[in-house]
JSON list of C-alpha atoms in Angstrom, two decimals:
[
{"chain": "A", "resi": 1, "resn": "UNK", "atom": "CA", "xyz": [14.45, 9.40, 12.06]},
{"chain": "A", "resi": 2, "resn": "UNK", "atom": "CA", "xyz": [10.86, 10.80, 12.10]},
{"chain": "A", "resi": 3, "resn": "UNK", "atom": "CA", "xyz": [9.74, 7.89, 9.88]},
{"chain": "A", "resi": 4, "resn": "UNK", "atom": "CA", "xyz": [10.88, 5.23, 12.31]},
{"chain": "A", "resi": 5, "resn": "UNK", "atom": "CA", "xyz": [7.33, 5.16, 13.71]},
{"chain": "A", "resi": 6, "resn": "UNK", "atom": "CA", "xyz": [6.14, 3.56, 10.41]},
{"chain": "A", "resi": 7, "resn": "UNK", "atom": "CA", "xyz": [8.81, 0.81, 10.35]},
{"chain": "A", "resi": 8, "resn": "UNK", "atom": "CA", "xyz": [6.46, -1.87, 11.70]},
{"chain": "A", "resi": 9, "resn": "UNK", "atom": "CA", "xyz": [3.78, -1.33, 9.10]},
{"chain": "A", "resi": 10, "resn": "UNK", "atom": "CA", "xyz": [3.35, -4.27, 6.76]},
{"chain": "A", "resi": 11, "resn": "UNK", "atom": "CA", "xyz": [3.63, -2.30, 3.50]},
{"chain": "A", "resi": 12, "resn": "UNK", "atom": "CA", "xyz": [6.92, -0.75, 4.63]},
{"chain": "A", "resi": 13, "resn": "UNK", "atom": "CA", "xyz": [10.02, -2.59, 3.38]},
{"chain": "A", "resi": 14, "resn": "UNK", "atom": "CA", "xyz": [12.55, -0.58, 5.37]},
{"chain": "A", "resi": 15, "resn": "UNK", "atom": "CA", "xyz": [13.16, 2.73, 7.14]},
{"chain": "A", "resi": 16, "resn": "UNK", "atom": "CA", "xyz": [16.79, 3.82, 6.49]},
{"chain": "A", "resi": 17, "resn": "UNK", "atom": "CA", "xyz": [18.62, 6.71, 7.97]},
{"chain": "A", "resi": 18, "resn": "UNK", "atom": "CA", "xyz": [20.65, 8.89, 5.54]},
{"chain": "A", "resi": 19, "resn": "UNK", "atom": "CA", "xyz": [23.70, 8.29, 7.71]},
{"chain": "A", "resi": 20, "resn": "UNK", "atom": "CA", "xyz": [23.49, 4.50, 6.98]},
{"chain": "A", "resi": 21, "resn": "UNK", "atom": "CA", "xyz": [25.64, 4.94, 3.84]},
{"chain": "A", "resi": 22, "resn": "UNK", "atom": "CA", "xyz": [26.12, 1.32, 3.04]},
{"chain": "A", "resi": 23, "resn": "UNK", "atom": "CA", "xyz": [22.43, 0.47, 3.49]},
{"chain": "A", "resi": 24, "resn": "UNK", "atom": "CA", "xyz": [21.42, 3.54, 1.35]},
{"chain": "A", "resi": 25, "resn": "UNK", "atom": "CA", "xyz": [23.70, 2.27, -1.39]},
{"chain": "A", "resi": 26, "resn": "UNK", "atom": "CA", "xyz": [21.94, -1.14, -1.29]},
{"chain": "A", "resi": 27, "resn": "UNK", "atom": "CA", "xyz": [18.53, 0.46, -1.36]},
{"chain": "A", "resi": 28, "resn": "UNK", "atom": "CA", "xyz": [19.46, 2.29, -4.57]},
{"chain": "A", "resi": 29, "resn": "UNK", "atom": "CA", "xyz": [20.94, -0.84, -5.93]},
{"chain": "A", "resi": 30, "resn": "UNK", "atom": "CA", "xyz": [17.57, -2.57, -5.37]},
{"chain": "A", "resi": 31, "resn": "UNK", "atom": "CA", "xyz": [15.76, 0.41, -7.04]},
{"chain": "A", "resi": 32, "resn": "UNK", "atom": "CA", "xyz": [18.06, 0.18, -10.11]},
{"chain": "A", "resi": 33, "resn": "UNK", "atom": "CA", "xyz": [17.45, -3.61, -10.30]},
{"chain": "A", "resi": 34, "resn": "UNK", "atom": "CA", "xyz": [13.70, -2.87, -10.14]},
{"chain": "A", "resi": 35, "resn": "UNK", "atom": "CA", "xyz": [13.88, -0.17, -12.87]},
{"chain": "A", "resi": 36, "resn": "UNK", "atom": "CA", "xyz": [15.77, -2.54, -15.24]},
{"chain": "A", "resi": 37, "resn": "UNK", "atom": "CA", "xyz": [13.65, -5.57, -14.56]},
{"chain": "A", "resi": 38, "resn": "UNK", "atom": "CA", "xyz": [10.29, -3.68, -14.97]},
{"chain": "A", "resi": 39, "resn": "UNK", "atom": "CA", "xyz": [11.48, -2.25, -18.22]},
{"chain": "A", "resi": 40, "resn": "UNK", "atom": "CA", "xyz": [11.98, -5.79, -19.48]},
{"chain": "A", "resi": 41, "resn": "UNK", "atom": "CA", "xyz": [8.70, -7.02, -18.22]},
{"chain": "A", "resi": 42, "resn": "UNK", "atom": "CA", "xyz": [6.83, -4.08, -19.86]},
{"chain": "A", "resi": 43, "resn": "UNK", "atom": "CA", "xyz": [8.79, -4.28, -23.11]},
{"chain": "A", "resi": 44, "resn": "UNK", "atom": "CA", "xyz": [6.30, -5.35, -25.79]},
{"chain": "A", "resi": 45, "resn": "UNK", "atom": "CA", "xyz": [3.66, -6.19, -23.12]},
{"chain": "A", "resi": 46, "resn": "UNK", "atom": "CA", "xyz": [2.26, -2.84, -21.84]},
{"chain": "A", "resi": 47, "resn": "UNK", "atom": "CA", "xyz": [3.21, 0.80, -21.78]},
{"chain": "A", "resi": 48, "resn": "UNK", "atom": "CA", "xyz": [3.01, 1.01, -17.98]},
{"chain": "A", "resi": 49, "resn": "UNK", "atom": "CA", "xyz": [2.63, -1.05, -14.83]},
{"chain": "A", "resi": 50, "resn": "UNK", "atom": "CA", "xyz": [-0.98, 0.37, -14.56]},
{"chain": "A", "resi": 51, "resn": "UNK", "atom": "CA", "xyz": [-1.93, -0.94, -18.03]},
{"chain": "A", "resi": 52, "resn": "UNK", "atom": "CA", "xyz": [-0.22, -4.27, -17.26]},
{"chain": "A", "resi": 53, "resn": "UNK", "atom": "CA", "xyz": [-2.34, -4.53, -14.12]},
{"chain": "A", "resi": 54, "resn": "UNK", "atom": "CA", "xyz": [-5.47, -4.00, -16.19]},
{"chain": "A", "resi": 55, "resn": "UNK", "atom": "CA", "xyz": [-4.51, -6.77, -18.67]},
{"chain": "A", "resi": 56, "resn": "UNK", "atom": "CA", "xyz": [-3.34, -9.31, -16.15]},
{"chain": "A", "resi": 57, "resn": "UNK", "atom": "CA", "xyz": [-3.88, -8.87, -12.44]},
{"chain": "A", "resi": 58, "resn": "UNK", "atom": "CA", "xyz": [-1.82, -11.91, -11.46]},
{"chain": "A", "resi": 59, "resn": "UNK", "atom": "CA", "xyz": [1.18, -10.70, -13.39]},
{"chain": "A", "resi": 60, "resn": "UNK", "atom": "CA", "xyz": [0.84, -7.21, -11.98]},
{"chain": "A", "resi": 61, "resn": "UNK", "atom": "CA", "xyz": [3.93, -5.63, -10.39]},
{"chain": "A", "resi": 62, "resn": "UNK", "atom": "CA", "xyz": [3.43, -3.88, -6.98]},
{"chain": "A", "resi": 63, "resn": "UNK", "atom": "CA", "xyz": [3.82, -0.23, -6.65]},
{"chain": "A", "resi": 64, "resn": "UNK", "atom": "CA", "xyz": [6.99, 0.95, -4.91]},
{"chain": "A", "resi": 65, "resn": "UNK", "atom": "CA", "xyz": [7.08, 4.24, -3.00]},
{"chain": "A", "resi": 66, "resn": "UNK", "atom": "CA", "xyz": [10.37, 5.82, -2.15]},
{"chain": "A", "resi": 67, "resn": "UNK", "atom": "CA", "xyz": [9.88, 8.33, 0.58]},
{"chain": "A", "resi": 68, "resn": "UNK", "atom": "CA", "xyz": [12.76, 10.65, 1.51]},
{"chain": "A", "resi": 69, "resn": "UNK", "atom": "CA", "xyz": [12.31, 12.86, 4.50]},
{"chain": "A", "resi": 70, "resn": "UNK", "atom": "CA", "xyz": [14.24, 16.15, 4.57]},
{"chain": "A", "resi": 71, "resn": "UNK", "atom": "CA", "xyz": [15.32, 15.79, 0.99]},
{"chain": "A", "resi": 72, "resn": "UNK", "atom": "CA", "xyz": [17.63, 18.73, 0.95]},
{"chain": "A", "resi": 73, "resn": "UNK", "atom": "CA", "xyz": [19.68, 17.32, 3.81]},
{"chain": "A", "resi": 74, "resn": "UNK", "atom": "CA", "xyz": [19.80, 13.86, 2.13]},
{"chain": "A", "resi": 75, "resn": "UNK", "atom": "CA", "xyz": [21.12, 15.37, -1.10]},
{"chain": "A", "resi": 76, "resn": "UNK", "atom": "CA", "xyz": [23.99, 17.15, 0.80]},
{"chain": "A", "resi": 77, "resn": "UNK", "atom": "CA", "xyz": [27.11, 15.65, -0.75]},
{"chain": "A", "resi": 78, "resn": "UNK", "atom": "CA", "xyz": [25.13, 13.47, -3.23]},
{"chain": "A", "resi": 79, "resn": "UNK", "atom": "CA", "xyz": [24.76, 15.88, -6.15]},
{"chain": "A", "resi": 80, "resn": "UNK", "atom": "CA", "xyz": [27.23, 13.67, -8.07]},
{"chain": "A", "resi": 81, "resn": "UNK", "atom": "CA", "xyz": [26.59, 10.11, -7.07]},
{"chain": "A", "resi": 82, "resn": "UNK", "atom": "CA", "xyz": [24.95, 6.89, -8.32]},
{"chain": "A", "resi": 83, "resn": "UNK", "atom": "CA", "xyz": [22.03, 7.62, -5.95]},
{"chain": "A", "resi": 84, "resn": "UNK", "atom": "CA", "xyz": [21.33, 10.91, -7.68]},
{"chain": "A", "resi": 85, "resn": "UNK", "atom": "CA", "xyz": [21.53, 9.19, -11.10]},
{"chain": "A", "resi": 86, "resn": "UNK", "atom": "CA", "xyz": [18.95, 6.65, -10.00]},
{"chain": "A", "resi": 87, "resn": "UNK", "atom": "CA", "xyz": [16.71, 9.38, -8.48]},
{"chain": "A", "resi": 88, "resn": "UNK", "atom": "CA", "xyz": [16.69, 11.20, -11.87]},
{"chain": "A", "resi": 89, "resn": "UNK", "atom": "CA", "xyz": [15.68, 7.99, -13.61]},
{"chain": "A", "resi": 90, "resn": "UNK", "atom": "CA", "xyz": [12.81, 7.49, -11.12]},
{"chain": "A", "resi": 91, "resn": "UNK", "atom": "CA", "xyz": [11.68, 11.10, -11.36]},
{"chain": "A", "resi": 92, "resn": "UNK", "atom": "CA", "xyz": [11.73, 10.80, -15.18]},
{"chain": "A", "resi": 93, "resn": "UNK", "atom": "CA", "xyz": [10.34, 7.28, -15.76]},
{"chain": "A", "resi": 94, "resn": "UNK", "atom": "CA", "xyz": [9.18, 5.99, -12.39]},
{"chain": "A", "resi": 95, "resn": "UNK", "atom": "CA", "xyz": [5.37, 6.62, -12.77]},
{"chain": "A", "resi": 96, "resn": "UNK", "atom": "CA", "xyz": [5.04, 4.28, -15.83]},
{"chain": "A", "resi": 97, "resn": "UNK", "atom": "CA", "xyz": [7.25, 1.69, -13.98]},
{"chain": "A", "resi": 98, "resn": "UNK", "atom": "CA", "xyz": [5.18, 1.79, -10.79]},
{"chain": "A", "resi": 99, "resn": "UNK", "atom": "CA", "xyz": [7.98, 3.38, -8.79]},
{"chain": "A", "resi": 100, "resn": "UNK", "atom": "CA", "xyz": [6.93, 6.64, -7.12]},
{"chain": "A", "resi": 101, "resn": "UNK", "atom": "CA", "xyz": [8.89, 9.36, -5.41]},
{"chain": "A", "resi": 102, "resn": "UNK", "atom": "CA", "xyz": [7.72, 11.19, -2.34]},
{"chain": "A", "resi": 103, "resn": "UNK", "atom": "CA", "xyz": [9.96, 13.96, -0.94]},
{"chain": "A", "resi": 104, "resn": "UNK", "atom": "CA", "xyz": [9.47, 16.22, 2.19]},
{"chain": "A", "resi": 105, "resn": "UNK", "atom": "CA", "xyz": [11.43, 19.31, 2.57]},
{"chain": "A", "resi": 106, "resn": "UNK", "atom": "CA", "xyz": [11.31, 22.71, 4.36]},
{"chain": "A", "resi": 107, "resn": "UNK", "atom": "CA", "xyz": [13.23, 24.34, 1.54]},
{"chain": "A", "resi": 108, "resn": "UNK", "atom": "CA", "xyz": [12.68, 24.40, -2.25]},
{"chain": "A", "resi": 109, "resn": "UNK", "atom": "CA", "xyz": [16.46, 24.51, -2.77]},
{"chain": "A", "resi": 110, "resn": "UNK", "atom": "CA", "xyz": [16.87, 21.00, -4.19]},
{"chain": "A", "resi": 111, "resn": "UNK", "atom": "CA", "xyz": [18.17, 19.92, -7.66]},
{"chain": "A", "resi": 112, "resn": "UNK", "atom": "CA", "xyz": [16.25, 21.36, -10.62]},
{"chain": "A", "resi": 113, "resn": "UNK", "atom": "CA", "xyz": [16.49, 18.02, -12.40]},
{"chain": "A", "resi": 114, "resn": "UNK", "atom": "CA", "xyz": [14.26, 16.57, -9.72]},
{"chain": "A", "resi": 115, "resn": "UNK", "atom": "CA", "xyz": [12.19, 19.61, -9.01]},
{"chain": "A", "resi": 116, "resn": "UNK", "atom": "CA", "xyz": [11.02, 20.03, -12.56]},
{"chain": "A", "resi": 117, "resn": "UNK", "atom": "CA", "xyz": [9.65, 16.45, -12.65]},
{"chain": "A", "resi": 118, "resn": "UNK", "atom": "CA", "xyz": [7.50, 16.81, -9.45]},
{"chain": "A", "resi": 119, "resn": "UNK", "atom": "CA", "xyz": [3.90, 16.74, -10.58]},
{"chain": "A", "resi": 120, "resn": "UNK", "atom": "CA", "xyz": [2.01, 17.18, -7.28]},
{"chain": "A", "resi": 121, "resn": "UNK", "atom": "CA", "xyz": [3.14, 19.53, -4.47]},
{"chain": "A", "resi": 122, "resn": "UNK", "atom": "CA", "xyz": [1.49, 19.51, -1.01]},
{"chain": "A", "resi": 123, "resn": "UNK", "atom": "CA", "xyz": [2.24, 22.50, 1.23]},
{"chain": "A", "resi": 124, "resn": "UNK", "atom": "CA", "xyz": [1.22, 22.91, 4.90]},
{"chain": "A", "resi": 125, "resn": "UNK", "atom": "CA", "xyz": [1.18, 26.20, 6.68]},
{"chain": "A", "resi": 126, "resn": "UNK", "atom": "CA", "xyz": [4.37, 28.23, 6.28]},
{"chain": "A", "resi": 127, "resn": "UNK", "atom": "CA", "xyz": [5.53, 31.03, 8.64]},
{"chain": "A", "resi": 128, "resn": "UNK", "atom": "CA", "xyz": [6.35, 33.49, 5.71]},
{"chain": "A", "resi": 129, "resn": "UNK", "atom": "CA", "xyz": [3.73, 33.68, 2.96]},
{"chain": "A", "resi": 130, "resn": "UNK", "atom": "CA", "xyz": [6.58, 34.51, 0.49]},
{"chain": "A", "resi": 131, "resn": "UNK", "atom": "CA", "xyz": [7.78, 30.88, 0.88]},
{"chain": "A", "resi": 132, "resn": "UNK", "atom": "CA", "xyz": [4.62, 29.58, -0.78]},
{"chain": "A", "resi": 133, "resn": "UNK", "atom": "CA", "xyz": [5.77, 31.12, -4.09]},
{"chain": "A", "resi": 134, "resn": "UNK", "atom": "CA", "xyz": [9.08, 29.15, -3.89]},
{"chain": "A", "resi": 135, "resn": "UNK", "atom": "CA", "xyz": [7.42, 25.94, -2.82]},
{"chain": "A", "resi": 136, "resn": "UNK", "atom": "CA", "xyz": [4.07, 25.78, -4.78]},
{"chain": "A", "resi": 137, "resn": "UNK", "atom": "CA", "xyz": [4.10, 28.76, -7.14]},
{"chain": "A", "resi": 138, "resn": "UNK", "atom": "CA", "xyz": [1.53, 31.55, -7.35]},
{"chain": "A", "resi": 139, "resn": "UNK", "atom": "CA", "xyz": [-1.43, 30.83, -4.99]},
{"chain": "A", "resi": 140, "resn": "UNK", "atom": "CA", "xyz": [-3.83, 33.60, -6.24]},
{"chain": "A", "resi": 141, "resn": "UNK", "atom": "CA", "xyz": [-4.25, 34.63, -2.60]},
{"chain": "A", "resi": 142, "resn": "UNK", "atom": "CA", "xyz": [-5.12, 31.11, -1.42]},
{"chain": "A", "resi": 143, "resn": "UNK", "atom": "CA", "xyz": [-3.32, 30.24, 1.79]},
{"chain": "A", "resi": 144, "resn": "UNK", "atom": "CA", "xyz": [-4.04, 27.51, 4.45]},
{"chain": "A", "resi": 145, "resn": "UNK", "atom": "CA", "xyz": [-6.20, 28.67, 7.31]},
{"chain": "A", "resi": 146, "resn": "UNK", "atom": "CA", "xyz": [-3.64, 29.52, 10.06]},
{"chain": "A", "resi": 147, "resn": "UNK", "atom": "CA", "xyz": [-6.05, 28.79, 12.85]},
{"chain": "A", "resi": 148, "resn": "UNK", "atom": "CA", "xyz": [-6.91, 25.24, 11.70]},
{"chain": "A", "resi": 149, "resn": "UNK", "atom": "CA", "xyz": [-4.34, 22.51, 12.51]},
{"chain": "A", "resi": 150, "resn": "UNK", "atom": "CA", "xyz": [-3.51, 20.27, 9.51]},
{"chain": "A", "resi": 151, "resn": "UNK", "atom": "CA", "xyz": [-4.74, 22.64, 6.85]},
{"chain": "A", "resi": 152, "resn": "UNK", "atom": "CA", "xyz": [-2.79, 22.89, 3.61]},
{"chain": "A", "resi": 153, "resn": "UNK", "atom": "CA", "xyz": [-2.94, 23.46, -0.10]},
{"chain": "A", "resi": 154, "resn": "UNK", "atom": "CA", "xyz": [-2.12, 21.07, -2.87]},
{"chain": "A", "resi": 155, "resn": "UNK", "atom": "CA", "xyz": [-0.97, 21.86, -6.43]},
{"chain": "A", "resi": 156, "resn": "UNK", "atom": "CA", "xyz": [-2.15, 19.48, -9.19]},
{"chain": "A", "resi": 157, "resn": "UNK", "atom": "CA", "xyz": [-3.63, 20.92, -12.33]},
{"chain": "A", "resi": 158, "resn": "UNK", "atom": "CA", "xyz": [-4.91, 23.72, -10.04]},
{"chain": "A", "resi": 159, "resn": "UNK", "atom": "CA", "xyz": [-4.70, 24.63, -6.38]},
{"chain": "A", "resi": 160, "resn": "UNK", "atom": "CA", "xyz": [-6.91, 23.06, -3.78]},
{"chain": "A", "resi": 161, "resn": "UNK", "atom": "CA", "xyz": [-7.16, 23.67, -0.09]},
{"chain": "A", "resi": 162, "resn": "UNK", "atom": "CA", "xyz": [-7.33, 20.44, 1.99]},
{"chain": "A", "resi": 163, "resn": "UNK", "atom": "CA", "xyz": [-7.49, 19.20, 5.48]},
{"chain": "A", "resi": 164, "resn": "UNK", "atom": "CA", "xyz": [-5.23, 16.37, 6.77]},
{"chain": "A", "resi": 165, "resn": "UNK", "atom": "CA", "xyz": [-6.51, 13.70, 9.10]},
{"chain": "A", "resi": 166, "resn": "UNK", "atom": "CA", "xyz": [-5.47, 14.33, 12.75]},
{"chain": "A", "resi": 167, "resn": "UNK", "atom": "CA", "xyz": [-4.90, 11.77, 15.50]},
{"chain": "A", "resi": 168, "resn": "UNK", "atom": "CA", "xyz": [-7.59, 12.47, 18.11]},
{"chain": "A", "resi": 169, "resn": "UNK", "atom": "CA", "xyz": [-7.85, 9.76, 20.80]},
{"chain": "A", "resi": 170, "resn": "UNK", "atom": "CA", "xyz": [-10.88, 11.50, 22.31]},
{"chain": "A", "resi": 171, "resn": "UNK", "atom": "CA", "xyz": [-12.82, 11.20, 19.11]},
{"chain": "A", "resi": 172, "resn": "UNK", "atom": "CA", "xyz": [-13.84, 14.87, 19.53]},
{"chain": "A", "resi": 173, "resn": "UNK", "atom": "CA", "xyz": [-15.01, 16.99, 16.60]},
{"chain": "A", "resi": 174, "resn": "UNK", "atom": "CA", "xyz": [-13.95, 20.15, 18.40]},
{"chain": "A", "resi": 175, "resn": "UNK", "atom": "CA", "xyz": [-10.69, 21.13, 16.74]},
{"chain": "A", "resi": 176, "resn": "UNK", "atom": "CA", "xyz": [-9.81, 23.51, 19.44]},
{"chain": "A", "resi": 177, "resn": "UNK", "atom": "CA", "xyz": [-9.77, 20.76, 22.09]},
{"chain": "A", "resi": 178, "resn": "UNK", "atom": "CA", "xyz": [-7.37, 18.59, 20.19]},
{"chain": "A", "resi": 179, "resn": "UNK", "atom": "CA", "xyz": [-4.18, 18.22, 22.29]},
{"chain": "A", "resi": 180, "resn": "UNK", "atom": "CA", "xyz": [-2.22, 15.18, 21.31]},
{"chain": "A", "resi": 181, "resn": "UNK", "atom": "CA", "xyz": [1.15, 14.36, 22.83]},
{"chain": "A", "resi": 182, "resn": "UNK", "atom": "CA", "xyz": [3.92, 12.64, 20.97]},
{"chain": "A", "resi": 183, "resn": "UNK", "atom": "CA", "xyz": [3.36, 9.64, 23.17]},
{"chain": "A", "resi": 184, "resn": "UNK", "atom": "CA", "xyz": [-0.34, 9.53, 22.16]},
{"chain": "A", "resi": 185, "resn": "UNK", "atom": "CA", "xyz": [0.73, 9.56, 18.50]},
{"chain": "A", "resi": 186, "resn": "UNK", "atom": "CA", "xyz": [3.27, 6.80, 18.94]},
{"chain": "A", "resi": 187, "resn": "UNK", "atom": "CA", "xyz": [0.85, 4.57, 20.74]},
{"chain": "A", "resi": 188, "resn": "UNK", "atom": "CA", "xyz": [-1.83, 5.17, 18.16]},
{"chain": "A", "resi": 189, "resn": "UNK", "atom": "CA", "xyz": [0.46, 4.44, 15.30]},
{"chain": "A", "resi": 190, "resn": "UNK", "atom": "CA", "xyz": [1.72, 1.27, 17.07]},
{"chain": "A", "resi": 191, "resn": "UNK", "atom": "CA", "xyz": [-1.79, -0.06, 17.56]},
{"chain": "A", "resi": 192, "resn": "UNK", "atom": "CA", "xyz": [-2.64, 0.66, 13.97]},
{"chain": "A", "resi": 193, "resn": "UNK", "atom": "CA", "xyz": [0.51, -1.03, 12.64]},
{"chain": "A", "resi": 194, "resn": "UNK", "atom": "CA", "xyz": [-0.33, -4.15, 14.70]},
{"chain": "A", "resi": 195, "resn": "UNK", "atom": "CA", "xyz": [-3.87, -4.31, 13.13]},
{"chain": "A", "resi": 196, "resn": "UNK", "atom": "CA", "xyz": [-2.56, -3.78, 9.61]},
{"chain": "A", "resi": 197, "resn": "UNK", "atom": "CA", "xyz": [0.18, -6.34, 10.05]},
{"chain": "A", "resi": 198, "resn": "UNK", "atom": "CA", "xyz": [-2.26, -9.03, 11.22]},
{"chain": "A", "resi": 199, "resn": "UNK", "atom": "CA", "xyz": [-4.60, -8.34, 8.40]},
{"chain": "A", "resi": 200, "resn": "UNK", "atom": "CA", "xyz": [-1.74, -8.41, 5.81]},
{"chain": "A", "resi": 201, "resn": "UNK", "atom": "CA", "xyz": [-0.36, -11.74, 6.97]},
{"chain": "A", "resi": 202, "resn": "UNK", "atom": "CA", "xyz": [-3.93, -13.26, 6.85]},
{"chain": "A", "resi": 203, "resn": "UNK", "atom": "CA", "xyz": [-4.77, -11.80, 3.43]},
{"chain": "A", "resi": 204, "resn": "UNK", "atom": "CA", "xyz": [-1.49, -11.60, 1.54]},
{"chain": "A", "resi": 205, "resn": "UNK", "atom": "CA", "xyz": [0.85, -14.19, 0.32]},
{"chain": "A", "resi": 206, "resn": "UNK", "atom": "CA", "xyz": [4.38, -13.70, 1.50]},
{"chain": "A", "resi": 207, "resn": "UNK", "atom": "CA", "xyz": [5.65, -12.78, -1.94]},
{"chain": "A", "resi": 208, "resn": "UNK", "atom": "CA", "xyz": [3.18, -9.84, -1.97]},
{"chain": "A", "resi": 209, "resn": "UNK", "atom": "CA", "xyz": [4.88, -8.24, 1.12]},
{"chain": "A", "resi": 210, "resn": "UNK", "atom": "CA", "xyz": [7.50, -5.63, 0.44]},
{"chain": "A", "resi": 211, "resn": "UNK", "atom": "CA", "xyz": [11.15, -6.44, 0.05]},
{"chain": "A", "resi": 212, "resn": "UNK", "atom": "CA", "xyz": [13.24, -5.62, 3.15]},
{"chain": "A", "resi": 213, "resn": "UNK", "atom": "CA", "xyz": [16.69, -3.91, 2.84]},
{"chain": "A", "resi": 214, "resn": "UNK", "atom": "CA", "xyz": [18.28, -5.29, 6.04]},
{"chain": "A", "resi": 215, "resn": "UNK", "atom": "CA", "xyz": [21.10, -3.60, 7.94]},
{"chain": "A", "resi": 216, "resn": "UNK", "atom": "CA", "xyz": [24.51, -5.37, 7.70]},
{"chain": "A", "resi": 217, "resn": "UNK", "atom": "CA", "xyz": [24.95, -7.56, 10.85]},
{"chain": "A", "resi": 218, "resn": "UNK", "atom": "CA", "xyz": [28.05, -6.98, 12.88]},
{"chain": "A", "resi": 219, "resn": "UNK", "atom": "CA", "xyz": [28.52, -10.79, 13.11]},
{"chain": "A", "resi": 220, "resn": "UNK", "atom": "CA", "xyz": [27.45, -13.49, 10.69]},
{"chain": "A", "resi": 221, "resn": "UNK", "atom": "CA", "xyz": [26.76, -17.06, 11.88]},
{"chain": "A", "resi": 222, "resn": "UNK", "atom": "CA", "xyz": [27.66, -19.64, 9.30]},
{"chain": "A", "resi": 223, "resn": "UNK", "atom": "CA", "xyz": [24.58, -21.63, 10.32]},
{"chain": "A", "resi": 224, "resn": "UNK", "atom": "CA", "xyz": [22.39, -18.78, 9.28]},
{"chain": "A", "resi": 225, "resn": "UNK", "atom": "CA", "xyz": [23.96, -18.85, 5.78]},
{"chain": "A", "resi": 226, "resn": "UNK", "atom": "CA", "xyz": [23.59, -22.57, 5.54]},
{"chain": "A", "resi": 227, "resn": "UNK", "atom": "CA", "xyz": [19.85, -22.27, 6.20]},
{"chain": "A", "resi": 228, "resn": "UNK", "atom": "CA", "xyz": [19.34, -20.13, 3.12]},
{"chain": "A", "resi": 229, "resn": "UNK", "atom": "CA", "xyz": [18.63, -21.68, -0.25]},
{"chain": "A", "resi": 230, "resn": "UNK", "atom": "CA", "xyz": [21.76, -23.04, -1.81]},
{"chain": "A", "resi": 231, "resn": "UNK", "atom": "CA", "xyz": [22.09, -22.84, -5.59]},
{"chain": "A", "resi": 232, "resn": "UNK", "atom": "CA", "xyz": [21.87, -26.17, -7.51]},
{"chain": "A", "resi": 233, "resn": "UNK", "atom": "CA", "xyz": [24.18, -25.03, -10.21]},
{"chain": "A", "resi": 234, "resn": "UNK", "atom": "CA", "xyz": [27.14, -26.56, -8.41]},
{"chain": "A", "resi": 235, "resn": "UNK", "atom": "CA", "xyz": [27.45, -29.88, -6.81]},
{"chain": "A", "resi": 236, "resn": "UNK", "atom": "CA", "xyz": [29.46, -28.35, -3.98]},
{"chain": "A", "resi": 237, "resn": "UNK", "atom": "CA", "xyz": [28.30, -24.73, -3.53]},
{"chain": "A", "resi": 238, "resn": "UNK", "atom": "CA", "xyz": [29.44, -23.32, -0.22]},
{"chain": "A", "resi": 239, "resn": "UNK", "atom": "CA", "xyz": [28.26, -20.02, 1.38]},
{"chain": "A", "resi": 240, "resn": "UNK", "atom": "CA", "xyz": [31.34, -18.30, 2.81]},
{"chain": "A", "resi": 241, "resn": "UNK", "atom": "CA", "xyz": [30.03, -14.87, 3.64]},
{"chain": "A", "resi": 242, "resn": "UNK", "atom": "CA", "xyz": [27.27, -12.22, 2.98]},
{"chain": "A", "resi": 243, "resn": "UNK", "atom": "CA", "xyz": [27.36, -10.53, -0.44]},
{"chain": "A", "resi": 244, "resn": "UNK", "atom": "CA", "xyz": [27.38, -6.80, 0.46]},
{"chain": "A", "resi": 245, "resn": "UNK", "atom": "CA", "xyz": [26.64, -5.89, -3.13]},
{"chain": "A", "resi": 246, "resn": "UNK", "atom": "CA", "xyz": [23.32, -7.77, -2.80]},
{"chain": "A", "resi": 247, "resn": "UNK", "atom": "CA", "xyz": [20.54, -5.39, -1.97]},
{"chain": "A", "resi": 248, "resn": "UNK", "atom": "CA", "xyz": [18.93, -7.98, 0.36]},
{"chain": "A", "resi": 249, "resn": "UNK", "atom": "CA", "xyz": [22.22, -9.41, 1.74]},
{"chain": "A", "resi": 250, "resn": "UNK", "atom": "CA", "xyz": [22.14, -12.87, 0.12]},
{"chain": "A", "resi": 251, "resn": "UNK", "atom": "CA", "xyz": [24.97, -15.38, 0.81]},
{"chain": "A", "resi": 252, "resn": "UNK", "atom": "CA", "xyz": [28.10, -15.18, -1.23]},
{"chain": "A", "resi": 253, "resn": "UNK", "atom": "CA", "xyz": [28.56, -18.67, -2.54]},
{"chain": "A", "resi": 254, "resn": "UNK", "atom": "CA", "xyz": [31.63, -20.31, -3.86]},
{"chain": "A", "resi": 255, "resn": "UNK", "atom": "CA", "xyz": [31.54, -23.39, -6.06]},
{"chain": "A", "resi": 256, "resn": "UNK", "atom": "CA", "xyz": [34.04, -26.13, -5.52]},
{"chain": "A", "resi": 257, "resn": "UNK", "atom": "CA", "xyz": [33.09, -28.58, -8.15]}
]
């Protein structure tokens, strides 16, 4: 639920709760479709999406970022599931396909099959210094400054201390005077999302915006189905319902010719 504040941003396709089981399933159906289709596009053309982008910018595939907040809780009961199988594929092959995995967790106790494929680890201040070893490995005595909000360390090829950007409506450089309420943060993010959305719709074609994974509606109006594109493969192709196996909830058409 913490990620709901980003739902209105133009580069966000969907924010889905782990309890929305049916919607989570369709999200991973979409990701599997993307994995398969991108492999076909890259076959014989380029070794990665990045190389393809260098060769032909118009044919470039957009990067997809799958962000899972509280990953340990999300994986509870999903150790043996289609979702976990797809996650392992993304962890193994996602970078070359332009599909990236971002996980947040307060515990390093998540599946080794995923953990061993994580290349970059970002760690903010932890209450017990022993936990740094579990999360980021040996730090060589490097720990985030405890008296500086937003300070952390990142593990790439080596450890680096960094400072995250903080929301400061007063534009003050005095870190000790920063006191931002949750309401301040929400209002600032809302204003930023509005500006970014306006800019995106002015500058980007519709097909460049992210795919949405919509929630299943409680009621379906036949008129809404009829407004969608109807396949020309059949002379009489009638939408009768929503196809719940479709990641984007396309109409389920039946041909009567």
